[in-house]
Tab-separated table of C-alpha atoms in Angstrom:
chain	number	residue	atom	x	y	z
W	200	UNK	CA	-32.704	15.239	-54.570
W	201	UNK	CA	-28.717	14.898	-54.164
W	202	UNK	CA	-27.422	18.154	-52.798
W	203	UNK	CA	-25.076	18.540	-56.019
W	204	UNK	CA	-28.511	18.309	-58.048
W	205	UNK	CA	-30.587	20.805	-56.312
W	206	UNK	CA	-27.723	23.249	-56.835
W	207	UNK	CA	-27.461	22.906	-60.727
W	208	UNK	CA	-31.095	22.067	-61.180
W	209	UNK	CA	-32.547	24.937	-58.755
W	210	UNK	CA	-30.376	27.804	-57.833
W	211	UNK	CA	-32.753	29.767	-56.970
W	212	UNK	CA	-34.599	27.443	-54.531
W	213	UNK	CA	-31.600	26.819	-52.654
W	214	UNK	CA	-30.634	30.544	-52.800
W	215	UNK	CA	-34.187	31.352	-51.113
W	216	UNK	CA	-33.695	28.409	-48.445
W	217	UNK	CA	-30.216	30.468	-47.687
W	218	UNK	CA	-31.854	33.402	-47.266
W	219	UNK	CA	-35.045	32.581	-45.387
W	220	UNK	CA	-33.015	29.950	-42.977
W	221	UNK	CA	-29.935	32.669	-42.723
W	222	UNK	CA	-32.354	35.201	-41.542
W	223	UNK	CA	-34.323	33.467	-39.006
W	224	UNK	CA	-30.815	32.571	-37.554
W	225	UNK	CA	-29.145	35.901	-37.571
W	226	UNK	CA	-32.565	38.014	-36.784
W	227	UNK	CA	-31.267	38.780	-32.979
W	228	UNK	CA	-27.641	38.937	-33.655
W	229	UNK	CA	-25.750	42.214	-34.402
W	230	UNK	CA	-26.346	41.570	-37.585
W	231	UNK	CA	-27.085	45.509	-38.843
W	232	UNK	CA	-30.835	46.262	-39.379
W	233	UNK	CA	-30.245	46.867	-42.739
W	234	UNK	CA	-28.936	43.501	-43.971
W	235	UNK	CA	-31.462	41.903	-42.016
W	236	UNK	CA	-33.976	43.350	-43.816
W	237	UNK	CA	-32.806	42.711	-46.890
W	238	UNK	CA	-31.736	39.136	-46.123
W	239	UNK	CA	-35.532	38.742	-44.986
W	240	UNK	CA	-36.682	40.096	-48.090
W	241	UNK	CA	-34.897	38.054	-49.839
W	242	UNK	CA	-36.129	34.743	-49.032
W	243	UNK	CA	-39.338	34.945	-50.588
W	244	UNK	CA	-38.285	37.184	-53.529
W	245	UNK	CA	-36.088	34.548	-54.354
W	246	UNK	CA	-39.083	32.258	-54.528
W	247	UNK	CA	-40.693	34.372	-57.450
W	248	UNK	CA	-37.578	34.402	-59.456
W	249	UNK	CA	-37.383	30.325	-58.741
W	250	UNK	CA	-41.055	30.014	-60.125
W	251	UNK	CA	-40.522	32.511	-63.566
W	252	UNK	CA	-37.317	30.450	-63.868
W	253	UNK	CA	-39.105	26.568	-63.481
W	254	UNK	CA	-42.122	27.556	-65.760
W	255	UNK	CA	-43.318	29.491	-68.348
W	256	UNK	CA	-46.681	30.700	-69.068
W	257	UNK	CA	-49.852	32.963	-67.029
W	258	UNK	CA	-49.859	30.676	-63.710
W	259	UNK	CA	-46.453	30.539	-63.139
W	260	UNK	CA	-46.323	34.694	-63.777
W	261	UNK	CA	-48.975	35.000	-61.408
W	262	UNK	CA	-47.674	32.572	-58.303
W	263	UNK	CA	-44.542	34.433	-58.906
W	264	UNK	CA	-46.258	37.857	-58.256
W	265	UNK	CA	-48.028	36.544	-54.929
W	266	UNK	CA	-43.791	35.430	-54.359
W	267	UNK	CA	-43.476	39.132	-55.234
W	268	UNK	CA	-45.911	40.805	-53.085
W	269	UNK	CA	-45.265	38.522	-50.158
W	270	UNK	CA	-41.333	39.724	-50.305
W	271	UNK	CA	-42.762	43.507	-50.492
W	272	UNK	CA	-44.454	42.825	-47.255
W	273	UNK	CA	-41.527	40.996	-45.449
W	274	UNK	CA	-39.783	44.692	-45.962
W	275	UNK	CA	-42.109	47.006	-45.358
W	276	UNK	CA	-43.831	45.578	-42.369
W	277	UNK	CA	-40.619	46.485	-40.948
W	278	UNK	CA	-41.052	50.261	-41.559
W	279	UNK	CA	-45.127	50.032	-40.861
W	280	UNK	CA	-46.816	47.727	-40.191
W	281	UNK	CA	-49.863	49.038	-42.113
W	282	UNK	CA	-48.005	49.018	-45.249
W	283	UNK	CA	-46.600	45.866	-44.992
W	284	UNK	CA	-50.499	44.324	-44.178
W	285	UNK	CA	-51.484	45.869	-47.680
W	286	UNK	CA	-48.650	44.199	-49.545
W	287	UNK	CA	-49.683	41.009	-48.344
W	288	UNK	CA	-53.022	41.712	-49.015
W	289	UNK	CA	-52.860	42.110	-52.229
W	290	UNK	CA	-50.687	38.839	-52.971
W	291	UNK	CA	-53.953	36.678	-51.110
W	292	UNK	CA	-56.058	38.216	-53.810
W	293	UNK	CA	-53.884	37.433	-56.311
W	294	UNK	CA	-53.630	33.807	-55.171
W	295	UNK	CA	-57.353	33.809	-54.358
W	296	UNK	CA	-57.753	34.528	-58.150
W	297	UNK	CA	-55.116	32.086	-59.345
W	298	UNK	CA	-56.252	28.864	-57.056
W	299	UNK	CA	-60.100	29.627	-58.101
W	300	UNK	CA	-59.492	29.225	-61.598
W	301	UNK	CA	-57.819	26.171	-60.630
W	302	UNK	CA	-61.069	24.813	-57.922
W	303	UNK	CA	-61.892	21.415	-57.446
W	304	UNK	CA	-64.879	20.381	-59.910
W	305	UNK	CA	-66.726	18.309	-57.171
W	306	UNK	CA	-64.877	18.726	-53.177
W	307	UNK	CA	-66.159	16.273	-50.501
W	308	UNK	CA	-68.078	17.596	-47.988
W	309	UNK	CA	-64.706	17.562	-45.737
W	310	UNK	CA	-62.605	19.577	-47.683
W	311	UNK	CA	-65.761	21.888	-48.058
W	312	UNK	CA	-66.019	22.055	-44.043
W	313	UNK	CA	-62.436	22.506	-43.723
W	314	UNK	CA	-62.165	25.502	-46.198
W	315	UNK	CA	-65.526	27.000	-44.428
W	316	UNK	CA	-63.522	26.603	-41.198
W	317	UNK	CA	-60.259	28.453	-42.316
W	318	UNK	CA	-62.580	31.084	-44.051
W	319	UNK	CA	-64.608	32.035	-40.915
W	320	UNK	CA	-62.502	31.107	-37.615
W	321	UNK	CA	-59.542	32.880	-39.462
W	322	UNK	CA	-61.529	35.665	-39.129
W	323	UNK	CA	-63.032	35.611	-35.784
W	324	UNK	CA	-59.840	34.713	-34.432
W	325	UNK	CA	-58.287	37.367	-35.804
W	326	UNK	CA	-61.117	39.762	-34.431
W	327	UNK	CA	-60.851	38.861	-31.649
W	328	UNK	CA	-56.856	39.242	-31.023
W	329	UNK	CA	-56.555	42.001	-33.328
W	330	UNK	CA	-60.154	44.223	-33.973
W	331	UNK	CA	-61.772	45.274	-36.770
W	332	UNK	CA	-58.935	46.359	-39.060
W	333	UNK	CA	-57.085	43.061	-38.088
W	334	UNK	CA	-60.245	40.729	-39.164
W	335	UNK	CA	-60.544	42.734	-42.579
W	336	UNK	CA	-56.821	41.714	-43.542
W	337	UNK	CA	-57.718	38.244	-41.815
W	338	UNK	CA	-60.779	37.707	-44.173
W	339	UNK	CA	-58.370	37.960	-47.283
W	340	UNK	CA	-55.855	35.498	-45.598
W	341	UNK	CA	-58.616	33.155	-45.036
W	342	UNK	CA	-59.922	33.230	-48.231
W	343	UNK	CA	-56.625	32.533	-49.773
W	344	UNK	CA	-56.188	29.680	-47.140
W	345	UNK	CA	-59.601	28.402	-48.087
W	346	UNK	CA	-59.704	28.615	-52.121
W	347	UNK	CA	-56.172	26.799	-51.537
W	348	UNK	CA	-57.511	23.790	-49.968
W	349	UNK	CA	-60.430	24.071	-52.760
W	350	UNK	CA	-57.743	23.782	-55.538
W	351	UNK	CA	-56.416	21.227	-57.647
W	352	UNK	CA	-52.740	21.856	-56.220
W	353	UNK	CA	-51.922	19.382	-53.591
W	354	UNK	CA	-53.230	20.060	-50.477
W	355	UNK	CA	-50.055	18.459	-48.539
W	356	UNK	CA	-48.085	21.282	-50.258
W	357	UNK	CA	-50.227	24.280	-51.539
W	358	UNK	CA	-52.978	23.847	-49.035
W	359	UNK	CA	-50.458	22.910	-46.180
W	360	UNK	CA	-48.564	26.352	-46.875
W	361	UNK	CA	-51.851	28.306	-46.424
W	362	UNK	CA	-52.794	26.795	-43.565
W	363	UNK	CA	-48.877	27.953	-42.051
W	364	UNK	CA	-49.086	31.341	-43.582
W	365	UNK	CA	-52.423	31.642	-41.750
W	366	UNK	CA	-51.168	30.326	-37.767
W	367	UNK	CA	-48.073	32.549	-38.735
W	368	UNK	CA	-50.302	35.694	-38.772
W	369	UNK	CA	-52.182	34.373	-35.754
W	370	UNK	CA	-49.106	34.282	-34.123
W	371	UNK	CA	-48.170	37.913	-35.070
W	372	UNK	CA	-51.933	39.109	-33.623
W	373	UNK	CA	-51.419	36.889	-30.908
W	374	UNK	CA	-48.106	38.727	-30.315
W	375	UNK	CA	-50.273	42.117	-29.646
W	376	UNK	CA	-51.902	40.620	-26.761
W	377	UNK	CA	-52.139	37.432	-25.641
W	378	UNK	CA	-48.901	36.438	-26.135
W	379	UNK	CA	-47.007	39.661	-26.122
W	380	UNK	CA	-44.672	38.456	-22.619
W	381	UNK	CA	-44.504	34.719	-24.778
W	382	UNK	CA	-40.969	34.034	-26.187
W	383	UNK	CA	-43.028	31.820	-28.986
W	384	UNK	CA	-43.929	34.012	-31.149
W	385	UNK	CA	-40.278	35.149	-32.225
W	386	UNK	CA	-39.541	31.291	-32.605
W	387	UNK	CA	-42.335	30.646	-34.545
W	388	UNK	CA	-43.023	32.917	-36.844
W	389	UNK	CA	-41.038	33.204	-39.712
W	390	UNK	CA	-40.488	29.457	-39.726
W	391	UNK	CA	-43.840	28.988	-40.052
W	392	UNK	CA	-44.613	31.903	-42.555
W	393	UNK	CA	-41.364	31.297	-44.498
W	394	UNK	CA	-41.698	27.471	-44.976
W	395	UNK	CA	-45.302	27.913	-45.643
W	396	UNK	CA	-44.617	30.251	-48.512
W	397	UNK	CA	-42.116	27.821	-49.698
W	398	UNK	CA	-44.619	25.158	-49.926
W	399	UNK	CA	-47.143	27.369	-51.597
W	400	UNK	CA	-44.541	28.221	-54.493
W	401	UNK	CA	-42.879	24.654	-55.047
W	402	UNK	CA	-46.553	23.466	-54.862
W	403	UNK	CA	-47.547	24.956	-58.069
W	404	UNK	CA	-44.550	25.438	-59.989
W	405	UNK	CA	-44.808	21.733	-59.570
W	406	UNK	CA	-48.074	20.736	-60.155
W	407	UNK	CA	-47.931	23.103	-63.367
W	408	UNK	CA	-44.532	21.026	-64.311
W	409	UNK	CA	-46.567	18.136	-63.811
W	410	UNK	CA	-49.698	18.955	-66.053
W	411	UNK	CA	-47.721	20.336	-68.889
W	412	UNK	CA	-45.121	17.441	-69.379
W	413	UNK	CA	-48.807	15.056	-69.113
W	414	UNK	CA	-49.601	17.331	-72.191
């Protein structure tokens, strides 16, 4: 879409790709902590007010409140990280809910295997980077990641997003360990979590464009 397009068409959208790109370039300049925050914040919230202001109607509300819940994390994972895990939490069950009602009638035995695989190794990756507490939140992130790839949404966007929003908390896990002297981590993560999120919303706002102009 022409530049000129996307900014009459989708304001919001290109607001949220401001934000979310702005941050991840300013994050380690002196930038002060404050507008940081909200910058980060703001790249996802933008996303929920994008998908209330695309389409109308249950689907949309509730994508927009997994938007919602995924900002509230962004903000206060940076005050406690605790706090932040339970915000995001609660936006996978919200999306678990949301892309179940939407399953595939009859999935191949791949996509099957492949949502079994991002169920359990999501998990037991997470276990073993993190512990316990860590795989609990994990099994909730997998489960989103998995009834996403079961969906009717397309699986190059919706299912695609998951599957970044899940190596994006691997990375953050990682970052407690493995990888806590690795400079990739910092690189990687919110590119991977932001963009993923992206997908996710433009995914379904889409797809529910699509079915209701079929209608």
């Amino acid at each position: 879409m022409p530049h000129q397009a996307l900014i009459e068409k989708r304001p919001w959208l290109l607001a949220s790709l401001a934000a979310g790109i702005g941050f991840w370039l300013l994050k380690d300049t002196g930038l002060p902590g404050l507008y940081q925050i909200a910058l980060k914040g703001a790249g996802v919230a933008l996303l929920a007010v994008y998908a209330l202001a695309r389409h109308k109607g249950h689907d949309a509300n509730t994508i927009a409140a997994v938007m919602a819940f995924g900002a509230l994390g962004d903000v206060l994972i940076e005050f406690r990280l605790e706090a932040g895990a339970v915000a995001f939490l609660i936006g996978h069950l919200i999306a678990i809910r949301l892309y179940w009602q939407h399953r595939r009638p009859n999935p191949s035995g791949s996509q099957r295997a492949a949502a079994l695989a991002l169920l359990v190794l999501t998990s037991l990756v997470s276990f073993q980077l993190g512990g316990a507490l860590v795989a609990v939140y994990a099994l909730g992130l997998g489960a989103m990641a998995a009834t996403a790839w079961l969906s009717t949404f397309s699986r190059y966007r919706v299912g695609l997003g998951a599957v970044l929003f899940v190596i994006s908390d691997l990375l953050i896990f990682a970052r407690m360990g493995v990888l806590a002297d690795s400079p990739l981590p910092d690189l990687l993560i919110w590119p991977l979590y932001y963009f993923g999120q992206f997908l996710i919303c433009v995914g379904v706002v889409g797809e529910l464009r699509r079915r209701a102009g079929a209608a």
